[in-house]
Amino acid sequence: MKTLIQELKIIEDRALDFHEIQTILAGKCKNLHVKYTDLQSLHNSYMLSDILPKGVNAALVLLTARLNSRVNRHWVTFLRHQNGKIDFYDPLSLGIHTLSGYMHDNGYFARFVTGIKADVNRKKHQRSAELIKTCGLHNTCRMVAFATQDLYNNQYDHWIASVN
């Protein structure tokens, strides 16, 4: 059986899919209950229970952005802490309004994140959106840190910046 660190050593130019992330997380964190959602399938008609239903504390969400006639897919995470507060994590830290603009959803996603009062991370951890497809790995690390230490976004940023 591989350790999490061994499984995270994957080529950066290939994005992870649902199955690969599930395999990486399988059995690693007993306190992690993840729902996987392709946001495009919800057609700009979703609410918190669609993303983070009861009994789920982490949501890995695949966004679809249309940039210059190119379709890009990007992983983000919603985390529900033990006290009920919700974190939104985007490893590129693009901001909810920018993401909403890229999704061409007339601001629906930004209003959703604002409406659930999610704390949005402000620090960028993923190097680039061009040719580096590590958002799945970054979100996997974020969920593991959440499940094992219940870190909030600002605490995660401090933790990830201090790890060699």
Coordinates of N, CA and C in Angstrom, one line a residue:
M1 N 0.8 -1.2 0.0 CA 0.0 0.0 0.0 C 0.9 1.2 0.0
K2 N 0.5 2.2 -0.9 CA 1.3 3.4 -1.0 C 0.8 4.4 0.1
T3 N 1.8 5.3 0.5 CA 1.4 6.4 1.4 C 0.8 7.5 0.6
L4 N 0.2 8.4 1.3 CA -0.4 9.6 0.6 C 0.7 10.3 -0.2
I5 N 1.8 10.5 0.4 CA 2.9 11.3 -0.2 C 3.4 10.6 -1.5
Q6 N 3.5 9.2 -1.5 CA 3.8 8.5 -2.7 C 2.8 8.6 -3.8
E7 N 1.5 8.6 -3.4 CA 0.5 8.7 -4.4 C 0.4 10.1 -5.0
L8 N 0.8 11.1 -4.2 CA 0.7 12.5 -4.7 C 1.8 12.9 -5.7
K9 N 2.8 12.0 -5.8 CA 3.9 12.2 -6.8 C 3.4 11.8 -8.2
I10 N 2.6 12.6 -8.8 CA 2.0 12.4 -10.1 C 2.5 13.5 -11.1
I11 N 2.6 13.1 -12.3 CA 3.1 14.1 -13.3 C 2.1 15.3 -13.3
E12 N 2.7 16.5 -13.3 CA 1.9 17.7 -13.2 C 1.2 18.1 -14.4
D13 N 1.5 17.6 -15.5 CA 0.8 18.0 -16.8 C -0.4 17.2 -17.1
R14 N -0.8 16.3 -16.2 CA -2.0 15.5 -16.4 C -3.0 15.7 -15.2
A15 N -4.2 16.2 -15.5 CA -5.2 16.4 -14.4 C -5.7 15.1 -13.8
L16 N -6.0 15.1 -12.6 CA -6.6 14.0 -11.9 C -8.2 14.0 -12.2
D17 N -8.7 12.8 -12.3 CA -10.2 12.7 -12.5 C -10.8 12.2 -11.1
F18 N -12.1 12.1 -11.1 CA -12.8 11.7 -9.9 C -12.3 10.4 -9.3
H19 N -12.1 9.4 -10.2 CA -11.7 8.1 -9.7 C -10.3 8.1 -9.1
E20 N -9.4 8.8 -9.7 CA -8.0 8.9 -9.2 C -8.0 9.6 -7.8
I21 N -8.7 10.6 -7.7 CA -8.8 11.3 -6.4 C -9.4 10.4 -5.3
Q22 N -10.5 9.7 -5.7 CA -11.1 8.8 -4.7 C -10.1 7.7 -4.3
T23 N -9.3 7.2 -5.2 CA -8.3 6.2 -4.9 C -7.3 6.7 -4.0
I24 N -6.8 8.0 -4.2 CA -5.8 8.6 -3.3 C -6.4 8.7 -1.9
L25 N -7.6 9.1 -1.8 CA -8.2 9.4 -0.5 C -8.8 8.1 0.2
A26 N -9.0 7.1 -0.5 CA -9.6 5.9 0.0 C -8.9 5.4 1.3
G27 N -9.6 5.3 2.4 CA -9.1 4.8 3.6 C -8.0 5.6 4.3
K28 N -7.7 6.8 3.8 CA -6.6 7.6 4.4 C -7.1 8.4 5.6
C29 N -8.3 8.9 5.5 CA -8.8 9.8 6.6 C -10.2 9.3 7.0
K30 N -10.3 8.7 8.2 CA -11.6 8.2 8.6 C -12.6 9.4 8.9
N31 N -12.1 10.6 9.2 CA -13.0 11.7 9.5 C -13.4 12.5 8.2
L32 N -13.1 12.0 7.0 CA -13.4 12.7 5.8 C -14.5 12.0 5.0
H33 N -15.6 12.7 4.8 CA -16.8 12.2 4.1 C -17.0 13.2 2.9
V34 N -16.6 12.7 1.7 CA -16.5 13.6 0.6 C -17.7 13.3 -0.4
K35 N -18.2 14.4 -0.9 CA -19.2 14.2 -2.0 C -18.5 14.9 -3.2
Y36 N -18.5 14.1 -4.4 CA -17.9 14.6 -5.6 C -19.0 15.1 -6.5
T37 N -18.8 16.3 -7.0 CA -19.8 17.0 -7.9 C -19.2 17.6 -9.1
D38 N -19.8 17.4 -10.2 CA -19.5 18.1 -11.4 C -20.5 19.2 -11.5
L39 N -20.1 20.4 -11.2 CA -21.1 21.5 -11.1 C -21.8 21.8 -12.4
Q40 N -21.2 21.5 -13.5 CA -21.9 21.7 -14.8 C -23.2 20.9 -14.9
S41 N -23.2 19.7 -14.2 CA -24.4 18.8 -14.3 C -25.6 19.4 -13.5
L42 N -25.3 20.4 -12.7 CA -26.4 21.0 -11.9 C -27.0 22.2 -12.6
H43 N -26.5 22.7 -13.7 CA -27.1 23.7 -14.5 C -27.5 25.0 -13.8
N44 N -26.5 25.5 -13.0 CA -26.8 26.8 -12.3 C -28.1 26.8 -11.5
S45 N -28.4 25.6 -10.9 CA -29.5 25.5 -10.1 C -29.2 24.5 -8.9
Y46 N -28.5 25.1 -7.9 CA -28.0 24.2 -6.8 C -28.1 25.0 -5.5
M47 N -28.1 24.3 -4.5 CA -28.0 24.9 -3.1 C -27.1 24.1 -2.3
L48 N -26.9 24.5 -1.1 CA -25.9 23.9 -0.2 C -26.1 22.4 -0.1
S49 N -27.3 21.9 0.1 CA -27.5 20.5 0.2 C -27.2 19.7 -1.0
D50 N -27.1 20.3 -2.2 CA -26.6 19.6 -3.4 C -25.1 19.4 -3.3
I51 N -24.4 20.4 -2.7 CA -22.9 20.3 -2.6 C -22.4 19.6 -1.4
L52 N -23.0 20.0 -0.2 CA -22.6 19.5 1.1 C -23.8 19.0 1.8
P53 N -24.3 17.8 1.4 CA -25.5 17.3 2.1 C -25.2 16.9 3.5
K54 N -26.2 16.6 4.3 CA -26.1 16.2 5.7 C -25.2 14.9 5.7
G55 N -24.3 14.8 6.6 CA -23.4 13.7 6.8 C -22.1 13.8 5.9
V56 N -22.0 14.8 5.2 CA -20.8 15.1 4.3 C -20.1 16.3 4.9
N57 N -18.8 16.2 5.0 CA -18.1 17.4 5.5 C -17.1 18.0 4.5
A58 N -17.0 17.4 3.3 CA -16.1 17.9 2.3 C -16.7 17.7 0.9
A59 N -16.6 18.7 0.1 CA -17.2 18.5 -1.3 C -16.1 18.9 -2.2
L60 N -15.8 18.0 -3.1 CA -14.8 18.2 -4.2 C -15.7 18.5 -5.4
V61 N -15.5 19.8 -5.9 CA -16.4 20.2 -7.0 C -15.5 20.6 -8.2
L62 N -16.0 20.0 -9.4 CA -15.4 20.3 -10.6 C -16.1 21.4 -11.4
L63 N -15.4 22.5 -11.6 CA -15.9 23.6 -12.3 C -15.6 23.6 -13.8
T64 N -16.4 24.2 -14.6 CA -16.1 24.3 -16.0 C -16.0 25.8 -16.4
A65 N -14.9 26.1 -16.9 CA -14.6 27.5 -17.4 C -14.4 27.5 -18.9
R66 N -15.0 28.5 -19.5 CA -14.8 28.7 -20.9 C -13.9 30.0 -21.1
L67 N -12.7 29.7 -21.6 CA -11.8 30.8 -21.8 C -11.3 30.8 -23.2
N68 N -11.6 31.9 -24.0 CA -11.1 32.0 -25.4 C -11.4 30.7 -26.2
S69 N -12.7 30.3 -26.2 CA -13.2 29.1 -26.9 C -12.6 27.8 -26.4
R70 N -11.8 27.8 -25.4 CA -11.3 26.6 -24.8 C -12.0 26.3 -23.5
V71 N -12.3 25.0 -23.3 CA -13.0 24.6 -22.0 C -11.9 24.1 -21.1
N72 N -11.9 24.7 -19.9 CA -11.0 24.3 -18.8 C -11.8 23.7 -17.7
R73 N -11.3 22.7 -17.0 CA -11.9 22.1 -15.8 C -11.0 22.4 -14.6
H74 N -11.6 22.7 -13.5 CA -10.8 23.1 -12.3 C -11.5 22.6 -11.1
W75 N -10.7 22.0 -10.2 CA -11.2 21.5 -8.9 C -11.2 22.5 -7.9
V76 N -12.3 22.6 -7.1 CA -12.3 23.4 -5.9 C -12.9 22.6 -4.7
T77 N -12.8 23.1 -3.5 CA -13.3 22.3 -2.4 C -14.2 23.2 -1.4
F78 N -15.2 22.6 -0.9 CA -16.0 23.2 0.2 C -15.8 22.3 1.4
L79 N -15.6 22.9 2.5 CA -15.4 22.1 3.8 C -16.3 22.6 4.8
R80 N -16.9 21.7 5.5 CA -17.8 22.0 6.7 C -17.1 21.6 8.0
H81 N -16.7 22.6 8.7 CA -16.0 22.4 10.0 C -17.0 21.9 11.1
Q82 N -16.4 21.4 12.1 CA -17.2 20.8 13.2 C -18.2 21.8 13.8
N83 N -17.9 23.1 13.8 CA -18.8 24.1 14.3 C -19.8 24.6 13.3
G84 N -19.8 24.0 12.1 CA -20.8 24.4 11.0 C -20.3 25.4 10.0
K85 N -19.2 26.1 10.3 CA -18.6 27.1 9.4 C -18.1 26.4 8.1
I86 N -18.2 27.1 7.0 CA -17.8 26.5 5.7 C -16.6 27.3 5.1
D87 N -15.6 26.5 4.6 CA -14.5 27.1 3.9 C -14.7 26.8 2.4
F88 N -14.3 27.7 1.6 CA -14.2 27.4 0.2 C -12.7 27.5 -0.2
Y89 N -12.2 26.5 -0.9 CA -10.8 26.5 -1.2 C -10.6 26.4 -2.7
D90 N -9.9 27.3 -3.3 CA -9.5 27.3 -4.7 C -7.9 27.4 -4.7
P91 N -7.2 26.4 -5.2 CA -5.7 26.5 -5.1 C -5.1 27.6 -5.9
L92 N -5.9 28.1 -6.9 CA -5.4 29.3 -7.7 C -5.8 30.6 -7.1
S93 N -6.7 30.5 -6.1 CA -7.2 31.7 -5.4 C -7.6 32.8 -6.4
L94 N -8.4 32.4 -7.4 CA -8.9 33.4 -8.4 C -9.9 34.3 -7.9
G95 N -10.6 33.9 -6.9 CA -11.7 34.7 -6.4 C -13.1 34.2 -6.9
I96 N -14.1 34.3 -6.2 CA -15.4 33.7 -6.6 C -16.0 34.5 -7.7
H97 N -15.8 35.8 -7.8 CA -16.4 36.6 -8.9 C -15.6 36.2 -10.2
T98 N -14.3 36.1 -10.2 CA -13.6 35.7 -11.4 C -14.0 34.3 -11.8
L99 N -14.1 33.4 -10.9 CA -14.6 32.0 -11.3 C -15.9 32.0 -11.9
S100 N -16.8 32.8 -11.3 CA -18.2 32.9 -11.8 C -18.2 33.5 -13.2
G101 N -17.3 34.5 -13.5 CA -17.2 35.1 -14.8 C -16.6 34.1 -15.8
Y102 N -15.7 33.3 -15.4 CA -15.1 32.3 -16.3 C -16.2 31.2 -16.6
M103 N -17.1 30.9 -15.7 CA -18.1 29.9 -15.9 C -19.3 30.5 -16.7
H104 N -19.3 31.8 -16.9 CA -20.4 32.5 -17.7 C -21.7 32.1 -17.1
D105 N -21.8 32.2 -15.7 CA -23.1 31.9 -15.0 C -23.9 33.1 -14.5
N106 N -23.5 34.2 -15.0 CA -24.2 35.5 -14.6 C -24.1 35.7 -13.1
G107 N -23.0 35.3 -12.5 CA -22.7 35.5 -11.1 C -23.3 34.5 -10.1
Y108 N -24.0 33.5 -10.6 CA -24.6 32.5 -9.8 C -23.7 31.9 -8.7
F109 N -22.5 31.4 -9.2 CA -21.6 30.8 -8.3 C -21.1 31.7 -7.2
A110 N -20.8 32.9 -7.6 CA -20.3 33.9 -6.6 C -21.4 34.2 -5.6
R111 N -22.7 34.3 -6.0 CA -23.8 34.6 -5.1 C -24.0 33.3 -4.2
F112 N -23.8 32.2 -4.7 CA -23.9 30.9 -3.9 C -22.9 30.9 -2.8
V113 N -21.6 31.1 -3.1 CA -20.5 31.1 -2.1 C -20.8 32.2 -1.1
T114 N -21.2 33.4 -1.5 CA -21.5 34.5 -0.6 C -22.7 34.2 0.3
G115 N -23.7 33.6 -0.3 CA -24.9 33.3 0.4 C -24.8 32.2 1.5
I116 N -23.8 31.3 1.3 CA -23.6 30.3 2.4 C -22.5 30.8 3.4
K117 N -22.1 32.0 3.2 CA -21.1 32.7 4.1 C -19.8 31.8 4.2
A118 N -19.4 31.3 3.1 CA -18.1 30.5 3.1 C -16.9 31.5 3.2
D119 N -16.0 31.0 4.0 CA -14.7 31.8 4.1 C -13.9 31.3 2.8
V120 N -13.5 32.3 2.0 CA -12.8 32.0 0.8 C -11.3 32.2 1.0
N121 N -10.5 31.2 0.6 CA -9.0 31.4 0.8 C -8.5 32.5 -0.1
R122 N -7.4 33.2 0.4 CA -6.9 34.3 -0.2 C -5.4 34.1 -0.7
K123 N -4.9 33.0 -0.5 CA -3.5 32.7 -0.9 C -3.5 31.6 -2.0
K124 N -2.7 31.9 -3.0 CA -2.5 31.0 -4.1 C -1.5 29.9 -3.8
H125 N -1.9 28.7 -4.0 CA -0.9 27.6 -3.7 C -0.5 26.8 -5.0
Q126 N -1.4 26.9 -6.0 CA -1.1 26.3 -7.3 C -0.2 27.2 -8.1
R127 N 0.8 26.8 -8.7 CA 1.8 27.6 -9.4 C 1.1 28.4 -10.6
S128 N 0.4 27.7 -11.4 CA -0.1 28.3 -12.6 C -1.3 27.6 -13.2
A129 N -2.1 28.2 -13.9 CA -3.2 27.5 -14.6 C -2.8 27.0 -15.9
E130 N -1.6 27.4 -16.4 CA -1.1 27.0 -17.7 C -0.2 25.8 -17.6
L131 N -0.5 24.7 -18.2 CA 0.3 23.5 -18.3 C 0.6 22.8 -17.0
I132 N 0.1 23.4 -15.9 CA 0.3 22.7 -14.6 C -1.1 22.4 -14.2
K133 N -1.4 21.1 -14.0 CA -2.7 20.6 -13.7 C -2.8 19.9 -12.4
T134 N -2.4 20.7 -11.4 CA -2.3 20.1 -10.0 C -3.4 20.5 -9.1
C135 N -4.5 21.1 -9.6 CA -5.6 21.5 -8.7 C -6.2 20.4 -7.9
G136 N -6.3 19.2 -8.6 CA -6.8 18.0 -7.9 C -5.9 17.6 -6.7
L137 N -4.6 17.7 -6.9 CA -3.6 17.3 -5.9 C -3.7 18.3 -4.7
H138 N -3.8 19.6 -5.1 CA -3.9 20.6 -4.0 C -5.2 20.5 -3.2
N139 N -6.3 20.2 -3.9 CA -7.5 20.0 -3.1 C -7.5 18.7 -2.3
T140 N -6.8 17.7 -2.8 CA -6.7 16.5 -2.0 C -5.9 16.8 -0.7
C141 N -4.8 17.5 -0.8 CA -4.0 17.9 0.4 C -4.8 18.7 1.3
R142 N -5.6 19.7 0.8 CA -6.5 20.5 1.6 C -7.5 19.7 2.4
M143 N -8.1 18.7 1.7 CA -9.1 17.9 2.4 C -8.4 17.0 3.5
V144 N -7.2 16.5 3.2 CA -6.5 15.7 4.2 C -6.2 16.5 5.4
A145 N -5.7 17.7 5.2 CA -5.3 18.6 6.3 C -6.6 19.0 7.1
F146 N -7.7 19.2 6.5 CA -9.0 19.5 7.1 C -9.4 18.3 8.0
A147 N -9.4 17.1 7.4 CA -9.8 15.9 8.1 C -9.0 15.5 9.3
T148 N -7.7 15.7 9.2 CA -6.8 15.3 10.3 C -6.6 16.4 11.3
Q149 N -6.7 17.7 10.9 CA -6.4 18.8 11.9 C -7.5 19.8 12.0
D150 N -8.6 19.7 11.2 CA -9.7 20.7 11.1 C -9.2 22.1 10.9
L151 N -8.2 22.2 10.0 CA -7.7 23.5 9.7 C -8.6 24.4 8.9
Y152 N -8.7 25.7 9.3 CA -9.4 26.7 8.5 C -8.5 27.2 7.4
N153 N -9.0 27.9 6.5 CA -8.2 28.4 5.3 C -6.9 29.1 5.7
N154 N -7.0 30.0 6.7 CA -5.8 30.8 7.1 C -4.8 29.9 7.8
Q155 N -5.3 28.9 8.6 CA -4.4 28.0 9.3 C -3.8 27.0 8.3
Y156 N -4.5 26.6 7.3 CA -4.0 25.8 6.2 C -2.9 26.5 5.4
D157 N -3.1 27.7 5.1 CA -2.1 28.5 4.4 C -0.8 28.6 5.2
H158 N -0.9 28.9 6.5 CA 0.2 28.9 7.4 C 0.9 27.6 7.4
W159 N 0.1 26.5 7.5 CA 0.7 25.1 7.6 C 1.4 24.8 6.3
I160 N 0.8 25.0 5.2 CA 1.3 24.6 3.9 C 2.6 25.4 3.6
A161 N 2.6 26.6 4.0 CA 3.8 27.5 3.8 C 5.0 27.1 4.7
S162 N 4.7 26.4 5.8 CA 5.7 26.1 6.7 C 6.3 24.7 6.5
V163 N 5.6 23.9 5.7 CA 6.0 22.5 5.4 C 7.1 22.5 4.3
N164 N 8.2 21.8 4.6 CA 9.3 21.8 3.6 C 8.9 20.8 2.5

